[in-house]
mmCIF file of C-alpha atoms in Angstrom:
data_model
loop_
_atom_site.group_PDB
_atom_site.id
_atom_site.type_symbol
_atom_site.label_atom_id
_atom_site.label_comp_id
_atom_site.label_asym_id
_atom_site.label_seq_id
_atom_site.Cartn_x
_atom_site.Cartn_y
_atom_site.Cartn_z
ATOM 1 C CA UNK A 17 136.669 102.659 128.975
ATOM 2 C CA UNK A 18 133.830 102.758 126.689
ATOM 3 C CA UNK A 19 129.797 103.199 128.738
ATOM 4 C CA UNK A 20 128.156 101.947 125.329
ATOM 5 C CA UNK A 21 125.416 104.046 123.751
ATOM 6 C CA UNK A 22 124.831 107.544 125.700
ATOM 7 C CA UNK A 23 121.507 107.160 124.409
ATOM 8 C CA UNK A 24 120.788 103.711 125.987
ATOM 9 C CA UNK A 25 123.057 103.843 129.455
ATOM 10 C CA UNK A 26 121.227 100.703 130.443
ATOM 11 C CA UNK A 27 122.765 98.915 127.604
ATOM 12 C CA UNK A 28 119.013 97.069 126.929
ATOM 13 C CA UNK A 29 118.023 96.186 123.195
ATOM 14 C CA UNK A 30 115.194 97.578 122.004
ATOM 15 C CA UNK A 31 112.306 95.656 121.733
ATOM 16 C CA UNK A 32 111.458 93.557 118.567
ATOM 17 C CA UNK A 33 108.454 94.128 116.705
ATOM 18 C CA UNK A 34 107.163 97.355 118.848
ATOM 19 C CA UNK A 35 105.449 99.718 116.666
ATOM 20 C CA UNK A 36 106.451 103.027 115.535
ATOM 21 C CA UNK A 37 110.039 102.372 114.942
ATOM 22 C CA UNK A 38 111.355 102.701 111.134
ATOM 23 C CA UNK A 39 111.273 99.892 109.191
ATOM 24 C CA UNK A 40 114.677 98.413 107.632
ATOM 25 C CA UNK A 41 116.491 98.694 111.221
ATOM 26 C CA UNK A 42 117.743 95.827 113.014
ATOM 27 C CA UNK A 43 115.372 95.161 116.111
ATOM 28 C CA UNK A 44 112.053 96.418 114.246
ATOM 29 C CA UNK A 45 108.984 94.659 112.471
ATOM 30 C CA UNK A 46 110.027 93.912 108.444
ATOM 31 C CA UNK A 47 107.568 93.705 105.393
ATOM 32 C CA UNK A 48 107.559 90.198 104.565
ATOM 33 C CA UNK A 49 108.954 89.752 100.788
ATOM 34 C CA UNK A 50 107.812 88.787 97.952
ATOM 35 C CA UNK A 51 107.301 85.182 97.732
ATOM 36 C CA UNK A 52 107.923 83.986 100.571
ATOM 37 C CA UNK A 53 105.032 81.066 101.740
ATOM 38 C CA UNK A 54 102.706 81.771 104.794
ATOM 39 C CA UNK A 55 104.648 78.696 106.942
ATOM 40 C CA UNK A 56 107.365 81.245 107.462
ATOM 41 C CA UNK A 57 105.310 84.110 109.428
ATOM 42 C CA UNK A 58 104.025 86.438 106.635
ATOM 43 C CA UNK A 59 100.435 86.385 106.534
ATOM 44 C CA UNK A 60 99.240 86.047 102.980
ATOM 45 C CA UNK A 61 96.354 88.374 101.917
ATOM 46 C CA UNK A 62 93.906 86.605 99.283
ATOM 47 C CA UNK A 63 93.046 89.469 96.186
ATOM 48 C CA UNK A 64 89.539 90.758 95.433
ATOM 49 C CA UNK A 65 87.933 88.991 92.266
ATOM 50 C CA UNK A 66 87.843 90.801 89.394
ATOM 51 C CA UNK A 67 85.069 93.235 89.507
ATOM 52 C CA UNK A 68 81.640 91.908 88.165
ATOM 53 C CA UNK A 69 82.756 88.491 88.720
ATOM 54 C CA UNK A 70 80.611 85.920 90.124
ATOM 55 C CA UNK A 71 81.377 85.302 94.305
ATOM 56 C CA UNK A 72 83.094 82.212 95.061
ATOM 57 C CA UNK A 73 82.604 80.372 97.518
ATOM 58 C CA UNK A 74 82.154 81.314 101.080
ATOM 59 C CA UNK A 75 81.668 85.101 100.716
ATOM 60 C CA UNK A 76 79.479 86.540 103.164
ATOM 61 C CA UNK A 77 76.201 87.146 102.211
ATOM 62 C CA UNK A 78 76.168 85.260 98.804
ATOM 63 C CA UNK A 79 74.706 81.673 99.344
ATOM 64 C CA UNK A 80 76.722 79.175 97.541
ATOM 65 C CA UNK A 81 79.653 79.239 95.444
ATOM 66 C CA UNK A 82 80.722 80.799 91.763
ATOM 67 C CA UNK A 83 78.179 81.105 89.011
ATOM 68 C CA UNK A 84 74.540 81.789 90.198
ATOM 69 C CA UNK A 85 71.390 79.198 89.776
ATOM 70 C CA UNK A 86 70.690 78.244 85.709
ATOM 71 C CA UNK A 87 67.730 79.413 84.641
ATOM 72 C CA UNK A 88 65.517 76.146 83.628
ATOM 73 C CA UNK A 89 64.183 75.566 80.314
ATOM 74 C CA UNK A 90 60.798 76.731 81.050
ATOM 75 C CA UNK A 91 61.371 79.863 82.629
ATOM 76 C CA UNK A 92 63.556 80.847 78.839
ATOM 77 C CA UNK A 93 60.755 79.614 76.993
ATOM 78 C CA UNK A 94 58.031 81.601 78.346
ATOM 79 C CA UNK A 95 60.318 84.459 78.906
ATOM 80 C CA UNK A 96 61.026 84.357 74.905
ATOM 81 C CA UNK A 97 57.325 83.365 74.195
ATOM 82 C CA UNK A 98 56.431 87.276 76.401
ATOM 83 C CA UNK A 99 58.684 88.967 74.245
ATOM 84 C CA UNK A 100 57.281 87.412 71.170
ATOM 85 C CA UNK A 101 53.764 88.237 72.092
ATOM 86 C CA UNK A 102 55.075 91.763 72.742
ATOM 87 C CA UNK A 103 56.938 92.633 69.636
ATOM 88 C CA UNK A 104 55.063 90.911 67.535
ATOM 89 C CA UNK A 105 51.257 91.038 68.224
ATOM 90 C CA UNK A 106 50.495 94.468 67.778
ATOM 91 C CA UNK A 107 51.739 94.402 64.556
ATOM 92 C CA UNK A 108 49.014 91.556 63.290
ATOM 93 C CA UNK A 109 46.286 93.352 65.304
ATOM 94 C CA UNK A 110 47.352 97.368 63.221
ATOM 95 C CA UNK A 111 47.790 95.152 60.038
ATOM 96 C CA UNK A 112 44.477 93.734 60.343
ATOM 97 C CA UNK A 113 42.647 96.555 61.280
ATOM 98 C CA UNK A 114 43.892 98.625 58.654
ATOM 99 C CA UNK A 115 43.019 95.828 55.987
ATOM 100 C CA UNK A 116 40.055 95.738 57.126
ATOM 101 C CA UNK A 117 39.560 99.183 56.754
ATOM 102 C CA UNK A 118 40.550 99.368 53.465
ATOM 103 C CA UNK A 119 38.610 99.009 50.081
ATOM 104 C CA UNK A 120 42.240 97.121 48.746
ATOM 105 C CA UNK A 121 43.184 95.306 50.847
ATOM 106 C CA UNK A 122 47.043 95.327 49.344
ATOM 107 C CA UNK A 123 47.371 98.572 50.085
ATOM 108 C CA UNK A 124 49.584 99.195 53.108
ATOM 109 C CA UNK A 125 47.184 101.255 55.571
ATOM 110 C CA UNK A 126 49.521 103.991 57.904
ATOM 111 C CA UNK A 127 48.007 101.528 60.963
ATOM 112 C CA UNK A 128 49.950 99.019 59.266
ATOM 113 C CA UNK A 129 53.173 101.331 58.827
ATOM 114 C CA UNK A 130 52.673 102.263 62.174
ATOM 115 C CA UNK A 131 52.355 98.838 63.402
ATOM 116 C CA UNK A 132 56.171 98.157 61.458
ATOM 117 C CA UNK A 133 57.923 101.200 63.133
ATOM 118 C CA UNK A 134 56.262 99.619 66.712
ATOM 119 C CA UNK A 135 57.500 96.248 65.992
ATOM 120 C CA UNK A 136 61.299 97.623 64.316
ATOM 121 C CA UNK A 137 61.606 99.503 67.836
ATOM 122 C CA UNK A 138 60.708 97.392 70.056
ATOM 123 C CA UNK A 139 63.300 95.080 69.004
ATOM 124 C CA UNK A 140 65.562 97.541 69.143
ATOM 125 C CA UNK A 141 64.622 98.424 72.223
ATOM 126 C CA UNK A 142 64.577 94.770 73.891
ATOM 127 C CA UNK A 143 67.999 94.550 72.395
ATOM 128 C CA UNK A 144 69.705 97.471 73.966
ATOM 129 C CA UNK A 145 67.812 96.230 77.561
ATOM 130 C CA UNK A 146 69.419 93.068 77.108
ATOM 131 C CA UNK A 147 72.723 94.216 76.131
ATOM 132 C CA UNK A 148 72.612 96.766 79.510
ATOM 133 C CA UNK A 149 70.145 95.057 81.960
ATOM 134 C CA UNK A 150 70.921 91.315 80.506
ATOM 135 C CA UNK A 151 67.013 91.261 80.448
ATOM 136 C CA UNK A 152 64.159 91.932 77.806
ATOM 137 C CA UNK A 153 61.170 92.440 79.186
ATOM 138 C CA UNK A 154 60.352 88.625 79.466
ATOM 139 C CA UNK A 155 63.311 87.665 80.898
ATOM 140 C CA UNK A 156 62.814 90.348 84.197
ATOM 141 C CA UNK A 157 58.891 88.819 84.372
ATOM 142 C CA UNK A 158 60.387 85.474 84.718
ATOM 143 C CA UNK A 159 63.173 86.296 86.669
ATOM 144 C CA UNK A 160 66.355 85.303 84.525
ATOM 145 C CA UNK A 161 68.998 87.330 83.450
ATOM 146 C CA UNK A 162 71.502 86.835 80.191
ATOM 147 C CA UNK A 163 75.237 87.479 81.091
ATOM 148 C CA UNK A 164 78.696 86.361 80.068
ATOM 149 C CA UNK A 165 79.914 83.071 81.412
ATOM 150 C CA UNK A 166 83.296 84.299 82.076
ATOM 151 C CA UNK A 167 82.855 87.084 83.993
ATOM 152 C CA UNK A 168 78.853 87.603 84.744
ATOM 153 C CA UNK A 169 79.062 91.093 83.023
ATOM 154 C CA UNK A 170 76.325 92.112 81.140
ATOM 155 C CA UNK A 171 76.809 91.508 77.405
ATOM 156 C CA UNK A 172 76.435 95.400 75.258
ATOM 157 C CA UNK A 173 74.409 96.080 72.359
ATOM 158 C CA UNK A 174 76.736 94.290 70.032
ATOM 159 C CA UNK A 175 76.922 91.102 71.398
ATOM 160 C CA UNK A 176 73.475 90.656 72.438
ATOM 161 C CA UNK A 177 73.142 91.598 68.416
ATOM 162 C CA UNK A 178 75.187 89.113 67.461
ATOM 163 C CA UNK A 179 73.774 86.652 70.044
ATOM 164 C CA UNK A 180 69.928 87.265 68.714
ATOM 165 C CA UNK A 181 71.697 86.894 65.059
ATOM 166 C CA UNK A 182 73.472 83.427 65.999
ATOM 167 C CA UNK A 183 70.148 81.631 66.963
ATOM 168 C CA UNK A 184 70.214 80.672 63.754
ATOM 169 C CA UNK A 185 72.112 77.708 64.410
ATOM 170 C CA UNK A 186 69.222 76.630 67.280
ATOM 171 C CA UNK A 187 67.172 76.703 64.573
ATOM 172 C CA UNK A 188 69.555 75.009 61.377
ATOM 173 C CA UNK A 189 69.846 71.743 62.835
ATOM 174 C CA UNK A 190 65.554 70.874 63.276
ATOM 175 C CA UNK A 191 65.413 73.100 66.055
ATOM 176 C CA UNK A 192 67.364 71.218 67.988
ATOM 177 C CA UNK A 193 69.789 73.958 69.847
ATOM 178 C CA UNK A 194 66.190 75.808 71.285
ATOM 179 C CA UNK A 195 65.979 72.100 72.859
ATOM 180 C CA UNK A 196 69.578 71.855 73.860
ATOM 181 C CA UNK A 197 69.450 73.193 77.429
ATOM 182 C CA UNK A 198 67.193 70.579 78.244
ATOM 183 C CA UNK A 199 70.564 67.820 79.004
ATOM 184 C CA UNK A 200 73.378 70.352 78.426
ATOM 185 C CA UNK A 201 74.677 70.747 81.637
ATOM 186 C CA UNK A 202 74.982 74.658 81.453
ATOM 187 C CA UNK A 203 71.631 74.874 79.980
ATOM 188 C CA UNK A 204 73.107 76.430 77.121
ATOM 189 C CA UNK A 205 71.469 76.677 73.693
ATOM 190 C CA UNK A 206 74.031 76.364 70.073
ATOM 191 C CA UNK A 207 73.908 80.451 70.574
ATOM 192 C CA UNK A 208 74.806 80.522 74.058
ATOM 193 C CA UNK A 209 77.693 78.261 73.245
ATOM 194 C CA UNK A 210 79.232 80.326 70.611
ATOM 195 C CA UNK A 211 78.912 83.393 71.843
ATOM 196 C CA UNK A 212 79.991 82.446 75.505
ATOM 197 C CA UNK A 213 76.917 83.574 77.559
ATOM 198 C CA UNK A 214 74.453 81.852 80.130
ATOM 199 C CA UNK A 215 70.961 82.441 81.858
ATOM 200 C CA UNK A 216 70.878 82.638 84.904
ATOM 201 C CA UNK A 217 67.991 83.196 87.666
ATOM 202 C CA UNK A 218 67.909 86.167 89.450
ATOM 203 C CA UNK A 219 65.034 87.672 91.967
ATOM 204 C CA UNK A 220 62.020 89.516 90.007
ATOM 205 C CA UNK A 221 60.952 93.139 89.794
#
């Protein structure tokens, strides 16, 4: 006469789904497999977006859903208008007051070499902000920010290079691409368009 398992004289099953049994046993909880839809039990877990991506929608703490506010085609105007008056400026005012210094006024006064060197790094320097930051100095007084669409990364010193190079085009066609985010419905001018970026508006500081 066989008593069943000496282990278990009550004969009982163990209970399903109780934790700290081994998995893979008859009786105890089982990983759901691959593939198999949520109707049947398994709860499906949604993955993380990629990092630097923009939130979609409905994450906690982000206000509406995938790619931030545009910026508006004021805000890019002055912002590029700032930088302009930056980079550009001084040189005129050294320039001028070294002519003016000068008995010849063709000769190139060192206020006016110094005024070049100021102007060839600043650029330099608004560049590599705006590759790292996505903002030149005019851009962070206004509030905007220049990123990737894809992704909302930051662009690097190459592309925003490349970027600066391909406006260009806004300006081939009569000027029309600096005019282009004014209807376009990602405010995009002909150089944001090739080179796949946007403006956004972010908070100032």
């Amino acid at each position: 006469m066989s008593f069943g398992d000496p282990n278990n004289p009550y004969g009982q099953q163990p209970p399903q789904g109780q934790p700290g049994y081994p998995q893979g046993q008859p009786g105890y909880p089982q990983q759901a497999p691959q593939g198999v839809p949520q109707q049947y039990g398994y709860p499906q877990q949604t993955p993380p977006p990629p990092y630097g991506a923009y939130p979609p929608a409905g994450m906690p703490g982000m206000p509406g859903a995938g790619m931030p506010p545009l910026a508006h085609w004021g805000q890019r105007v002055g912002a590029y208008l700032l930088d302009f008056l930056i980079t550009i400026v001084p040189l005129y005012v050294l320039v001028g007051i070294g002519q003016g210094m000068s008995d010849d006024p063709d000769d190139v006064s060192p206020l006016g070499l110094i005024g070049l060197l100021y102007t060839i790094g600043m650029v330099i320097f608004q560049l590599v902000k705006e590759g790292s930051t996505g903002q030149t100095i005019g851009k962070k007084v206004l509030g905007i920010s220049l990123l990737r669409e894809a992704d909302g990364r930051t662009l690097g010193f190459g592309m925003a290079l490349v970027r600066k190079l391909a406006h260009f085009l806004d300006s081939a066609a009569c000027y029309v691409g600096w005019l282009w985010p004014l209807w376009d419905d990602k405010k995009q001018t002909f150089a944001d368009k090739v080179c796949s970026t946007v403006v956004i508006q972010v908070n100032k500081g």
